[in-house]
Short mmCIF file of C-alpha atoms and ligand atoms in Angstrom, two decimals:
data_model
loop_
_atom_site.label_atom_id
_atom_site.label_comp_id
_atom_site.label_asym_id
_atom_site.label_seq_id
_atom_site.Cartn_x
_atom_site.Cartn_y
_atom_site.Cartn_z
CA MET A 1 97.81 70.61 131.64
CA PRO A 2 94.40 71.45 130.15
CA LYS A 3 94.15 72.33 126.48
CA TYR A 4 93.45 76.04 126.05
CA LEU A 5 91.19 77.54 123.40
CA ALA A 6 90.77 81.18 122.38
CA THR A 7 87.78 83.48 122.06
CA ILE A 8 88.22 86.53 119.86
CA GLY A 9 85.98 89.47 119.04
CA MET A 10 86.89 92.32 116.71
CA GLU A 11 86.28 96.07 116.82
CA ILE A 12 86.95 97.67 113.48
CA HIS A 13 87.00 101.38 112.63
CA VAL A 14 86.63 102.41 109.00
CA GLU A 15 87.05 105.96 107.70
CA LEU A 16 84.25 106.74 105.28
CA LYS A 17 85.02 108.44 101.99
CA THR A 18 82.33 111.08 102.12
CA LYS A 19 82.81 114.42 100.39
CA SER A 20 82.92 116.37 103.65
CA LYS A 21 83.66 115.70 107.33
CA MET A 22 81.11 114.34 109.79
CA PHE A 23 79.78 117.53 111.39
CA CYS A 24 81.18 120.43 109.33
CA SER A 25 81.77 121.33 105.69
CA CYS A 26 85.54 120.78 105.69
CA LYS A 27 86.54 118.54 102.79
CA ASN A 28 87.19 114.92 103.65
CA ASP A 29 90.28 114.42 101.55
CA MET A 30 93.51 112.87 102.80
CA GLU A 31 95.43 114.59 100.00
CA LEU A 32 94.54 117.96 101.50
CA ASP A 33 95.74 116.80 104.88
CA LYS A 34 99.46 116.72 104.20
CA LYS A 35 100.08 120.11 105.77
CA PRO A 36 99.13 119.92 109.47
CA ASN A 37 96.06 121.90 110.55
CA SER A 38 95.32 123.12 107.02
CA ASN A 39 91.95 121.37 106.64
CA ILE A 40 90.11 122.52 109.77
CA CYS A 41 87.35 124.92 110.78
CA GLU A 42 85.64 126.28 113.89
CA VAL A 43 83.38 123.22 114.15
CA CYS A 44 85.94 120.43 113.89
CA THR A 45 88.24 122.26 116.28
CA ALA A 46 85.33 122.81 118.71
CA GLN A 47 85.38 126.59 119.03
CA PRO A 48 82.85 127.90 121.61
CA GLY A 49 79.41 128.50 120.16
CA THR A 50 79.73 126.17 117.17
CA LEU A 51 77.19 123.41 116.52
CA PRO A 52 77.56 120.07 114.70
CA VAL A 53 75.44 119.30 111.62
CA PRO A 54 75.37 115.56 110.81
CA ASN A 55 76.51 114.39 107.39
CA LYS A 56 73.65 112.60 105.62
CA GLU A 57 76.00 110.75 103.26
CA ALA A 58 77.96 109.27 106.18
CA ILE A 59 74.75 108.05 107.83
CA LYS A 60 73.66 106.44 104.57
CA PHE A 61 77.09 104.79 104.11
CA VAL A 62 76.87 103.09 107.51
CA GLN A 63 73.32 101.94 106.80
CA LEU A 64 74.42 100.49 103.45
CA ALA A 65 77.18 98.60 105.24
CA GLY A 66 74.56 97.35 107.69
CA LEU A 67 72.32 96.10 104.89
CA ALA A 68 75.29 94.44 103.19
CA MET A 69 75.88 92.46 106.39
CA ASN A 70 72.25 91.57 107.09
CA CYS A 71 71.89 93.96 110.00
CA ASN A 72 68.72 95.30 111.45
CA LEU A 73 68.57 99.04 110.73
CA LEU A 74 67.24 100.97 113.70
CA LYS A 75 64.40 103.33 112.82
CA ASP A 76 64.91 105.39 115.95
CA THR A 77 68.54 106.22 116.52
CA LYS A 78 70.66 109.01 117.97
CA PHE A 79 74.14 110.31 118.68
CA ASP A 80 75.70 110.24 122.14
CA ARG A 81 78.65 111.92 123.79
CA LYS A 82 81.53 109.71 124.80
CA ASN A 83 83.50 111.73 127.30
CA TYR A 84 87.20 111.36 127.58
CA PHE A 85 89.98 113.87 127.73
CA TYR A 86 92.76 113.38 125.26
CA PRO A 87 94.72 116.13 123.47
CA ASP A 88 93.66 114.96 119.99
CA ILE A 89 89.94 115.33 120.66
CA PRO A 90 89.25 119.05 120.64
CA LYS A 91 85.83 118.89 122.31
CA GLY A 92 86.94 116.78 125.26
CA TYR A 93 84.36 114.24 124.09
CA GLN A 94 83.70 112.27 120.94
CA ILE A 95 80.31 112.31 119.25
CA SER A 96 79.51 108.63 118.89
CA GLN A 97 76.56 106.30 119.35
CA TYR A 98 75.85 104.27 122.47
CA ASP A 99 72.60 102.38 123.00
CA GLN A 100 70.85 103.10 119.69
CA PRO A 101 73.42 102.49 116.94
CA LEU A 102 72.46 102.81 113.27
CA CYS A 103 72.71 99.04 112.73
CA GLU A 104 72.67 95.93 114.92
CA LYS A 105 72.47 92.11 114.85
CA GLY A 106 74.05 91.30 111.50
CA GLU A 107 76.29 88.57 110.19
CA LEU A 108 79.02 87.98 107.67
CA ALA A 109 80.20 84.55 106.51
CA ILE A 110 83.87 83.65 106.16
CA ASN A 111 84.60 80.28 104.54
CA GLY A 112 81.13 79.09 105.38
CA LYS A 113 81.31 80.16 109.05
CA LYS A 114 78.85 82.84 110.12
CA VAL A 115 80.29 85.60 112.26
CA GLY A 116 77.78 87.64 114.23
CA ILE A 117 77.89 91.42 114.04
CA THR A 118 76.78 93.01 117.27
CA ARG A 119 76.50 96.57 116.00
CA ILE A 120 77.70 99.13 113.49
CA HIS A 121 77.67 102.76 114.56
CA LEU A 122 78.85 106.13 113.36
CA GLU A 123 81.24 108.51 115.11
CA GLU A 124 83.91 111.09 114.37
CA ASP A 125 87.63 110.47 114.05
CA THR A 126 90.19 112.13 116.31
CA GLY A 127 93.16 114.32 115.36
CA LYS A 128 96.68 112.95 115.35
CA LEU A 129 99.43 113.42 117.91
CA THR A 130 103.09 113.24 117.04
CA HIS A 131 105.93 113.12 119.51
CA PRO A 132 109.04 114.54 117.81
CA LYS A 133 112.15 112.57 118.77
CA GLY A 134 114.42 114.25 121.27
CA THR A 135 111.85 116.83 122.39
CA SER A 136 109.73 117.07 125.50
CA TYR A 137 106.61 118.26 123.66
CA SER A 138 103.93 116.76 121.40
CA LEU A 139 102.35 118.20 118.25
CA VAL A 140 98.68 117.93 117.37
CA ASP A 141 97.21 117.93 113.88
CA PHE A 142 93.42 118.32 113.65
CA ASN A 143 93.06 117.58 109.92
CA ARG A 144 91.67 114.14 110.71
CA ALA A 145 89.44 115.41 113.53
CA GLY A 146 85.80 115.06 112.51
CA VAL A 147 86.32 112.62 109.65
CA PRO A 148 83.34 110.20 109.59
CA LEU A 149 84.25 106.92 111.22
CA MET A 150 82.24 103.71 111.10
CA GLU A 151 82.75 101.35 114.01
CA LEU A 152 81.82 97.70 113.66
CA VAL A 153 81.79 95.34 116.64
CA THR A 154 81.58 91.58 116.14
CA GLU A 155 80.37 88.86 118.45
CA PRO A 156 83.22 86.87 120.07
CA ASP A 157 82.88 84.28 117.31
CA PHE A 158 86.47 83.88 116.14
CA GLU A 159 88.69 81.07 117.37
CA THR A 160 91.91 81.85 115.49
CA GLY A 161 93.90 84.79 114.17
CA GLU A 162 93.41 83.47 110.68
CA GLU A 163 89.62 83.71 110.94
CA ALA A 164 89.87 87.27 112.24
CA ARG A 165 92.17 88.25 109.36
CA GLU A 166 89.79 86.71 106.81
CA PHE A 167 86.92 88.65 108.32
CA CYS A 168 88.82 91.95 108.05
CA GLN A 169 89.62 91.21 104.42
CA LYS A 170 85.98 90.38 103.66
CA LEU A 171 84.92 93.61 105.33
CA GLN A 172 87.39 95.57 103.21
CA GLN A 173 85.99 93.92 100.09
CA ILE A 174 82.43 94.88 101.06
CA CYS A 175 83.40 98.49 101.85
CA ARG A 176 84.98 98.74 98.40
CA TYR A 177 82.04 97.08 96.65
CA ILE A 178 79.51 99.45 98.14
CA GLY A 179 81.88 102.37 97.66
CA ILE A 180 81.94 103.68 101.23
CA SER A 181 85.68 103.42 101.87
CA ASP A 182 88.89 102.16 100.32
CA ALA A 183 89.46 100.53 103.72
CA ASP A 184 93.20 100.47 103.20
CA MET A 185 94.84 99.38 106.46
CA GLU A 186 98.29 100.71 105.56
CA LYS A 187 96.76 104.17 105.01
CA GLY A 188 94.84 104.02 108.28
CA HIS A 189 91.41 103.94 106.58
CA MET A 190 90.72 100.74 108.46
CA ARG A 191 91.93 100.07 112.00
CA CYS A 192 91.38 96.72 113.68
CA GLU A 193 91.38 95.93 117.36
CA ALA A 194 91.05 92.45 118.76
CA ASN A 195 89.61 91.34 122.10
CA ILE A 196 91.25 88.08 123.04
CA SER A 197 90.78 85.69 125.93
CA VAL A 198 91.73 82.07 126.45
CA TYR A 199 89.98 79.35 128.46
CA PRO A 200 90.59 75.70 129.29
CA GLU A 201 88.65 73.34 127.01
CA GLY A 202 85.30 72.31 128.46
CA VAL A 203 84.37 75.52 130.30
CA ASP A 204 82.39 78.58 129.15
CA LYS A 205 84.20 80.21 126.22
CA LEU A 206 83.66 83.66 127.74
CA SER A 207 85.14 82.80 131.12
CA GLY A 208 88.65 84.06 130.32
CA THR A 209 89.97 87.57 131.00
CA LYS A 210 89.71 89.81 127.96
CA VAL A 211 92.76 91.66 126.65
CA GLU A 212 92.44 94.26 123.92
CA VAL A 213 95.15 94.56 121.26
CA LYS A 214 95.49 97.82 119.30
CA ASN A 215 97.84 99.42 116.74
CA ILE A 216 97.46 96.70 114.15
CA ASN A 217 98.09 98.17 110.71
CA SER A 218 97.99 95.32 108.22
CA PHE A 219 95.97 92.16 107.61
CA ARG A 220 99.05 90.07 108.20
CA PHE A 221 99.55 91.68 111.60
CA VAL A 222 95.90 91.06 112.56
CA GLN A 223 96.66 87.37 112.41
CA LYS A 224 100.15 87.61 113.90
CA ALA A 225 99.14 89.84 116.82
CA ILE A 226 96.27 87.55 117.77
CA GLU A 227 98.41 84.43 117.49
CA PHE A 228 101.09 86.01 119.65
CA GLU A 229 98.58 87.13 122.25
CA ILE A 230 96.92 83.71 122.48
CA GLU A 231 100.33 82.11 123.07
CA ARG A 232 101.28 84.75 125.64
CA GLN A 233 98.08 84.21 127.64
CA ILE A 234 98.35 80.42 127.54
CA GLU A 235 101.96 80.55 128.72
CA ALA A 236 101.04 82.95 131.53
CA LEU A 237 98.19 80.71 132.72
CA GLU A 238 100.33 77.60 132.53
CA SER A 239 102.97 79.20 134.72
CA GLY A 240 100.32 80.15 137.26
CA GLU A 241 100.03 83.86 136.46
CA LYS A 242 96.77 85.78 136.25
CA ILE A 243 95.72 87.58 133.06
CA ILE A 244 95.13 91.29 133.67
CA GLN A 245 92.31 93.03 131.80
CA GLU A 246 94.24 95.64 129.85
CA THR A 247 94.93 97.25 126.50
CA ARG A 248 98.07 96.11 124.72
CA GLY A 249 99.70 97.50 121.60
CA TRP A 250 101.12 95.45 118.75
CA ASP A 251 104.81 96.13 118.17
CA SER A 252 105.33 95.22 114.53
CA VAL A 253 109.12 95.48 114.79
CA LYS A 254 109.53 93.07 117.68
CA ASN A 255 106.37 91.08 116.75
CA ILE A 256 105.03 91.17 120.30
CA THR A 257 102.19 92.86 122.18
CA VAL A 258 103.09 95.39 124.85
CA SER A 259 100.98 96.56 127.79
CA GLN A 260 99.66 100.10 127.30
CA ARG A 261 97.01 100.82 129.89
CA VAL A 262 94.33 99.29 132.03
CA LYS A 263 91.09 99.38 130.07
CA GLU A 264 88.32 101.91 130.74
CA THR A 265 84.79 100.59 131.12
CA ALA A 266 81.67 102.14 129.56
CA ALA A 267 80.90 103.84 132.87
CA ASP A 268 84.16 105.79 132.69
CA TYR A 269 83.00 107.46 129.47
CA ARG A 270 79.81 108.85 131.06
CA TYR A 271 77.83 108.47 127.84
CA PHE A 272 74.76 110.68 127.47
CA PRO A 273 72.58 111.70 124.48
CA GLU A 274 74.21 114.40 122.35
CA PRO A 275 72.08 117.49 123.14
CA ASP A 276 73.13 119.41 120.01
CA ILE A 277 71.76 116.84 117.53
CA PRO A 278 68.12 115.69 117.48
CA PRO A 279 67.37 111.93 117.28
CA MET A 280 67.27 110.47 113.79
CA LEU A 281 64.10 108.73 112.66
CA PHE A 282 63.85 106.58 109.53
CA ASP A 283 60.73 105.08 107.97
CA ASP A 284 60.19 101.85 105.99
CA ASN A 285 60.17 103.77 102.75
CA TYR A 286 63.64 105.18 103.38
CA ILE A 287 65.02 101.73 104.24
CA GLU A 288 63.35 100.10 101.19
CA ASN A 289 64.91 102.72 98.91
CA LEU A 290 68.29 102.11 100.50
CA LYS A 291 67.99 98.38 99.84
CA ARG A 292 67.48 99.11 96.16
CA GLU A 293 70.67 101.16 96.11
CA LEU A 294 72.75 98.31 97.41
CA PRO A 295 74.88 96.82 94.60
CA GLU A 296 75.28 93.09 94.12
CA LEU A 297 77.64 91.83 96.82
CA PRO A 298 80.71 89.63 96.27
CA ALA A 299 79.14 86.44 97.68
CA ASN A 300 76.02 86.78 95.49
CA LYS A 301 78.05 87.72 92.45
CA LYS A 302 80.21 84.64 92.90
CA GLU A 303 77.17 82.34 93.05
CA ARG A 304 75.70 83.98 89.96
CA PHE A 305 78.97 83.70 88.00
CA ILE A 306 79.17 80.00 88.78
CA LYS A 307 75.60 79.42 87.63
CA GLU A 308 75.43 81.80 84.70
CA TYR A 309 78.85 81.26 83.15
CA GLY A 310 79.68 77.75 84.32
CA LEU A 311 82.78 78.91 86.20
CA GLY A 312 84.57 76.95 88.89
CA GLU A 313 84.47 77.97 92.54
CA SER A 314 88.02 79.37 92.72
CA GLU A 315 87.84 81.03 89.29
CA ALA A 316 84.71 82.89 90.36
CA GLU A 317 86.20 83.75 93.75
CA LEU A 318 89.20 85.40 92.13
CA LEU A 319 87.03 87.28 89.62
CA VAL A 320 84.72 88.80 92.21
CA SER A 321 87.59 89.74 94.53
CA GLU A 322 87.40 93.20 92.96
CA ARG A 323 84.25 94.79 91.69
CA ASP A 324 86.01 96.37 88.70
CA LEU A 325 87.50 93.04 87.68
CA ALA A 326 84.09 91.35 87.84
CA ASN A 327 82.59 94.18 85.78
CA TYR A 328 85.36 93.90 83.20
CA PHE A 329 84.65 90.20 82.87
CA GLU A 330 80.95 90.77 82.35
CA GLU A 331 81.51 93.52 79.81
CA THR A 332 83.80 91.17 77.87
CA VAL A 333 81.17 88.44 78.06
CA SER A 334 78.50 90.69 76.62
CA GLU A 335 80.84 91.68 73.76
CA LEU A 336 81.47 88.00 73.07
CA GLU A 337 77.75 87.26 73.05
CA GLU A 338 77.32 89.95 70.42
CA LYS A 339 80.12 88.49 68.32
CA ILE A 340 78.51 85.05 68.56
CA SER A 341 75.11 86.30 67.49
CA CYS A 342 76.50 88.11 64.43
CA GLY A 343 78.56 85.05 63.46
CA GLU A 344 81.97 86.68 63.94
CA VAL A 345 82.91 84.10 66.59
CA LYS A 346 82.12 80.41 66.11
CA SER A 347 83.30 78.76 69.34
CA ALA A 348 80.96 77.57 72.09
CA LYS A 349 80.12 79.96 74.91
CA GLU A 350 81.55 77.71 77.63
CA LYS A 351 84.92 77.64 75.89
CA LEU A 352 84.91 81.41 75.38
CA PHE A 353 83.99 82.16 78.99
CA LYS A 354 86.68 79.81 80.31
CA LEU A 355 89.32 81.44 78.14
CA THR A 356 88.14 84.92 79.18
CA VAL A 357 88.53 84.01 82.86
CA ASN A 358 91.80 82.14 82.44
CA TYR A 359 93.53 84.98 80.63
CA LEU A 360 92.12 87.53 83.10
CA ASN A 361 93.24 85.55 86.14
CA THR A 362 96.69 84.68 84.77
CA GLU A 363 98.10 86.76 81.87
CA ILE A 364 96.33 90.04 82.55
CA ARG A 365 96.80 89.71 86.30
CA LYS A 366 100.52 89.14 85.71
CA HIS A 367 100.75 92.34 83.63
CA LEU A 368 98.77 94.29 86.24
CA VAL A 369 101.08 93.16 89.02
CA GLU A 370 104.20 93.97 86.98
CA SER A 371 103.03 97.46 86.06
CA GLN A 372 101.35 98.06 89.45
CA GLU A 373 98.16 99.12 87.71
CA LYS A 374 94.53 98.46 88.49
CA ILE A 375 92.06 96.85 86.13
CA SER A 376 90.34 100.26 85.86
CA ASP A 377 93.55 101.71 84.33
CA ILE A 378 93.80 99.05 81.64
CA LYS A 379 94.21 100.11 77.99
CA ILE A 380 92.58 96.95 76.64
CA THR A 381 88.90 97.70 76.13
CA PRO A 382 86.49 94.82 76.84
CA GLU A 383 85.68 94.88 73.11
CA ASN A 384 89.29 94.33 72.10
CA TYR A 385 89.75 91.71 74.78
CA ALA A 386 86.64 89.87 73.54
CA GLU A 387 88.01 90.04 70.00
CA LEU A 388 91.29 88.47 71.08
CA ILE A 389 89.51 85.70 72.99
CA GLY A 390 87.26 84.99 69.99
CA ILE A 391 90.21 84.77 67.59
CA LEU A 392 92.09 82.49 69.98
CA ALA A 393 89.09 80.23 70.65
CA ASP A 394 88.37 79.89 66.93
CA GLY A 395 91.94 78.72 66.35
CA LYS A 396 93.00 81.65 64.19
CA ILE A 397 96.03 82.15 66.43
CA ASN A 398 97.67 79.83 68.92
CA SER A 399 98.23 80.57 72.58
CA SER A 400 101.81 81.80 72.22
CA ALA A 401 100.67 84.31 69.60
CA ALA A 402 97.80 85.32 71.89
CA GLN A 403 100.33 86.18 74.59
CA VAL A 404 102.29 88.34 72.16
CA VAL A 405 99.12 90.19 71.14
CA LEU A 406 98.03 90.55 74.74
CA GLU A 407 101.35 92.04 75.74
CA GLU A 408 101.15 94.52 72.87
CA ILE A 409 97.58 95.67 73.57
CA TYR A 410 98.29 95.77 77.30
CA LYS A 411 101.08 98.26 76.66
CA ASN A 412 99.58 100.31 73.85
CA GLY A 413 95.96 99.31 73.42
CA GLY A 414 94.69 98.71 69.89
CA ASP A 415 92.87 96.27 67.73
CA PRO A 416 94.01 92.61 68.05
CA SER A 417 93.24 91.59 64.45
CA GLN A 418 95.28 94.50 63.15
CA ILE A 419 98.24 93.53 65.34
CA ILE A 420 97.97 89.90 64.23
CA GLU A 421 98.17 91.06 60.64
CA GLU A 422 101.03 93.52 61.24
CA LYS A 423 103.08 90.98 63.16
CA ASN A 424 102.05 88.15 60.85
CA LEU A 425 100.91 85.99 63.75
CA ALA A 426 97.97 84.21 62.19
CA GLN A 427 98.03 80.47 62.75
CA MET A 428 99.04 78.35 59.79
CA ASN A 429 95.88 76.45 58.97
CA ASP A 430 97.06 75.25 55.56
CA ASP A 431 98.00 71.57 56.06
CA GLY A 432 99.82 71.44 52.71
CA GLU A 433 102.24 74.12 53.78
CA LEU A 434 102.69 72.51 57.20
CA GLU A 435 103.41 69.14 55.58
CA LYS A 436 106.23 70.58 53.49
CA ILE A 437 107.86 72.01 56.60
CA VAL A 438 107.45 68.76 58.57
CA ASP A 439 109.02 66.79 55.69
CA LYS A 440 111.93 69.20 55.57
CA ILE A 441 112.56 68.97 59.32
CA LEU A 442 112.47 65.16 59.20
CA ALA A 443 114.87 65.07 56.27
CA ASP A 444 117.28 67.50 57.96
CA ASN A 445 117.31 65.66 61.28
CA GLN A 446 117.77 62.01 60.45
CA ALA A 447 119.67 61.39 63.70
CA SER A 448 116.72 62.54 65.81
CA VAL A 449 114.32 60.50 63.73
CA ASP A 450 116.45 57.41 64.42
CA ASP A 451 116.60 58.29 68.12
CA TYR A 452 112.82 58.55 68.27
CA LYS A 453 112.39 55.24 66.47
CA SER A 454 114.75 53.60 68.96
CA GLY A 455 112.48 54.80 71.79
CA LYS A 456 113.96 58.16 72.84
CA GLU A 457 110.88 60.27 73.64
CA ASN A 458 112.90 63.49 73.94
CA ALA A 459 113.73 63.35 70.24
CA PHE A 460 110.06 64.02 69.51
CA LYS A 461 110.11 67.21 71.56
CA PHE A 462 113.18 68.34 69.66
CA LEU A 463 111.55 67.71 66.27
CA MET A 464 108.37 69.45 67.35
CA GLY A 465 110.44 72.42 68.50
CA GLN A 466 112.10 72.57 65.10
CA VAL A 467 108.70 72.62 63.37
CA MET A 468 107.48 75.46 65.60
CA LYS A 469 110.70 77.34 64.99
CA GLU A 470 110.47 76.93 61.25
CA THR A 471 106.85 78.16 61.25
CA LYS A 472 107.75 81.03 63.61
CA GLY A 473 105.34 79.60 66.18
CA LYS A 474 102.38 79.81 63.85
CA ALA A 475 101.74 76.13 63.36
CA ASN A 476 98.71 74.74 65.09
CA PRO A 477 100.46 72.65 67.76
CA GLN A 478 97.82 69.94 67.62
CA SER A 479 97.97 69.51 63.84
CA ALA A 480 101.78 69.61 63.90
CA THR A 481 101.94 66.94 66.62
CA GLU A 482 99.56 64.67 64.74
CA MET A 483 101.39 65.10 61.45
CA LEU A 484 104.80 64.45 63.00
CA LYS A 485 103.55 61.33 64.80
CA ASN A 486 101.98 60.01 61.61
CA LYS A 487 105.13 60.49 59.55
CA LEU A 488 107.39 59.00 62.22
CA SER A 489 105.27 55.86 62.48
CA GLN A 490 105.49 55.25 58.75
ZN1 LIG B 501 85.75 121.44 109.91
MN1 LIG B 502 85.23 104.04 118.34
#
């Protein structure tokens, strides 16, 4: 049996979060869409005599996405009609783009591998059909009809479901960074389709028969559906069957793909230039201005964080995963720099930055997950967070006290130094006082002292615990350890 390999290309639709729909002035707001057919007008329901007016913001959003993925932006572009009859497209055709898309020939790297982007174009979304159980009719809701939809097509550069999933996640991150969509798959903002074929090792990677898989509604299912489909095709070929070119749907209950229909080809859609919308022409000046509007992207931000703040690869990766989190970090850093320059904080920058990242990526993340909040909802201002980090780094409190303060300001906000005073959490930095307590603990626990001296290491932990308990956790653990060790060796 030959070894089979897979070739995968992705087609991804993303709903853009513009203020209004693609060709009319209906609001583009999912919240308004709860009641069927409440957010519609003559244009998006294709009443006779109405004309589409393109949404400038949507065009700009797609071009920004193109720039973010190193695409070539076409200066001469247009809309086309894609003809197909389906009850959820009121016009009987979809306004889309065919041979002159807004963007083409880009790339996006996942884990160091470059994935080619064939094109990114703009079109309108369809309405939604529902088939009530136990009835012989279907219902149509046009609220979604005419919502701006970005379609991105990749080169067949993926070899595994995992790579395809990573790409979709990267794309979501970029959409969020540049603010064009929340790209939430569960909410249908982002819909991924995979084109999958398999071939025996050693022949042309495009020689297999392509099968399209639709209805994938989570990142996890992107990977699962592709993995299932690769297995299915290999098994079919190995048992002598032929692969049929078709569209299959992902069944997320049974975890299988199911045949839906035999795929249309471009010729079936009878594309032609949209006669109701003139071609769109862009000059260098427009494109240059757009480039200036593009915010710093996750990959660049990560590199800069590593260089500028001396962070590790994975620390930086986690920080830039969300734009708001990265911003919060940088705001805290600038507060810390101010505190250093006015002498309020004494510790070295490297130490401060490390602590800032560590607490953000662990403690704060833990609180965010528990309360299901986003970093943008947080009650801890970057100033207060910087204050806490400074106090901790300078040894005025120990890490267990820092966690108590953090929990308090996470819940109620407020000034860390005030809370430290109120809760009497300041670290005991008076060695005389600490020595008295250590002496007392040693005197009260002669048995443990003997155990330690006879080589039982655990006795030390017990004694240390007693010291921390007696000082209500305020002893500097390092000083306490040293002092205990000294006294025990005497
Ligand atoms: Zn409308
Ligand atoms: Mn499409």
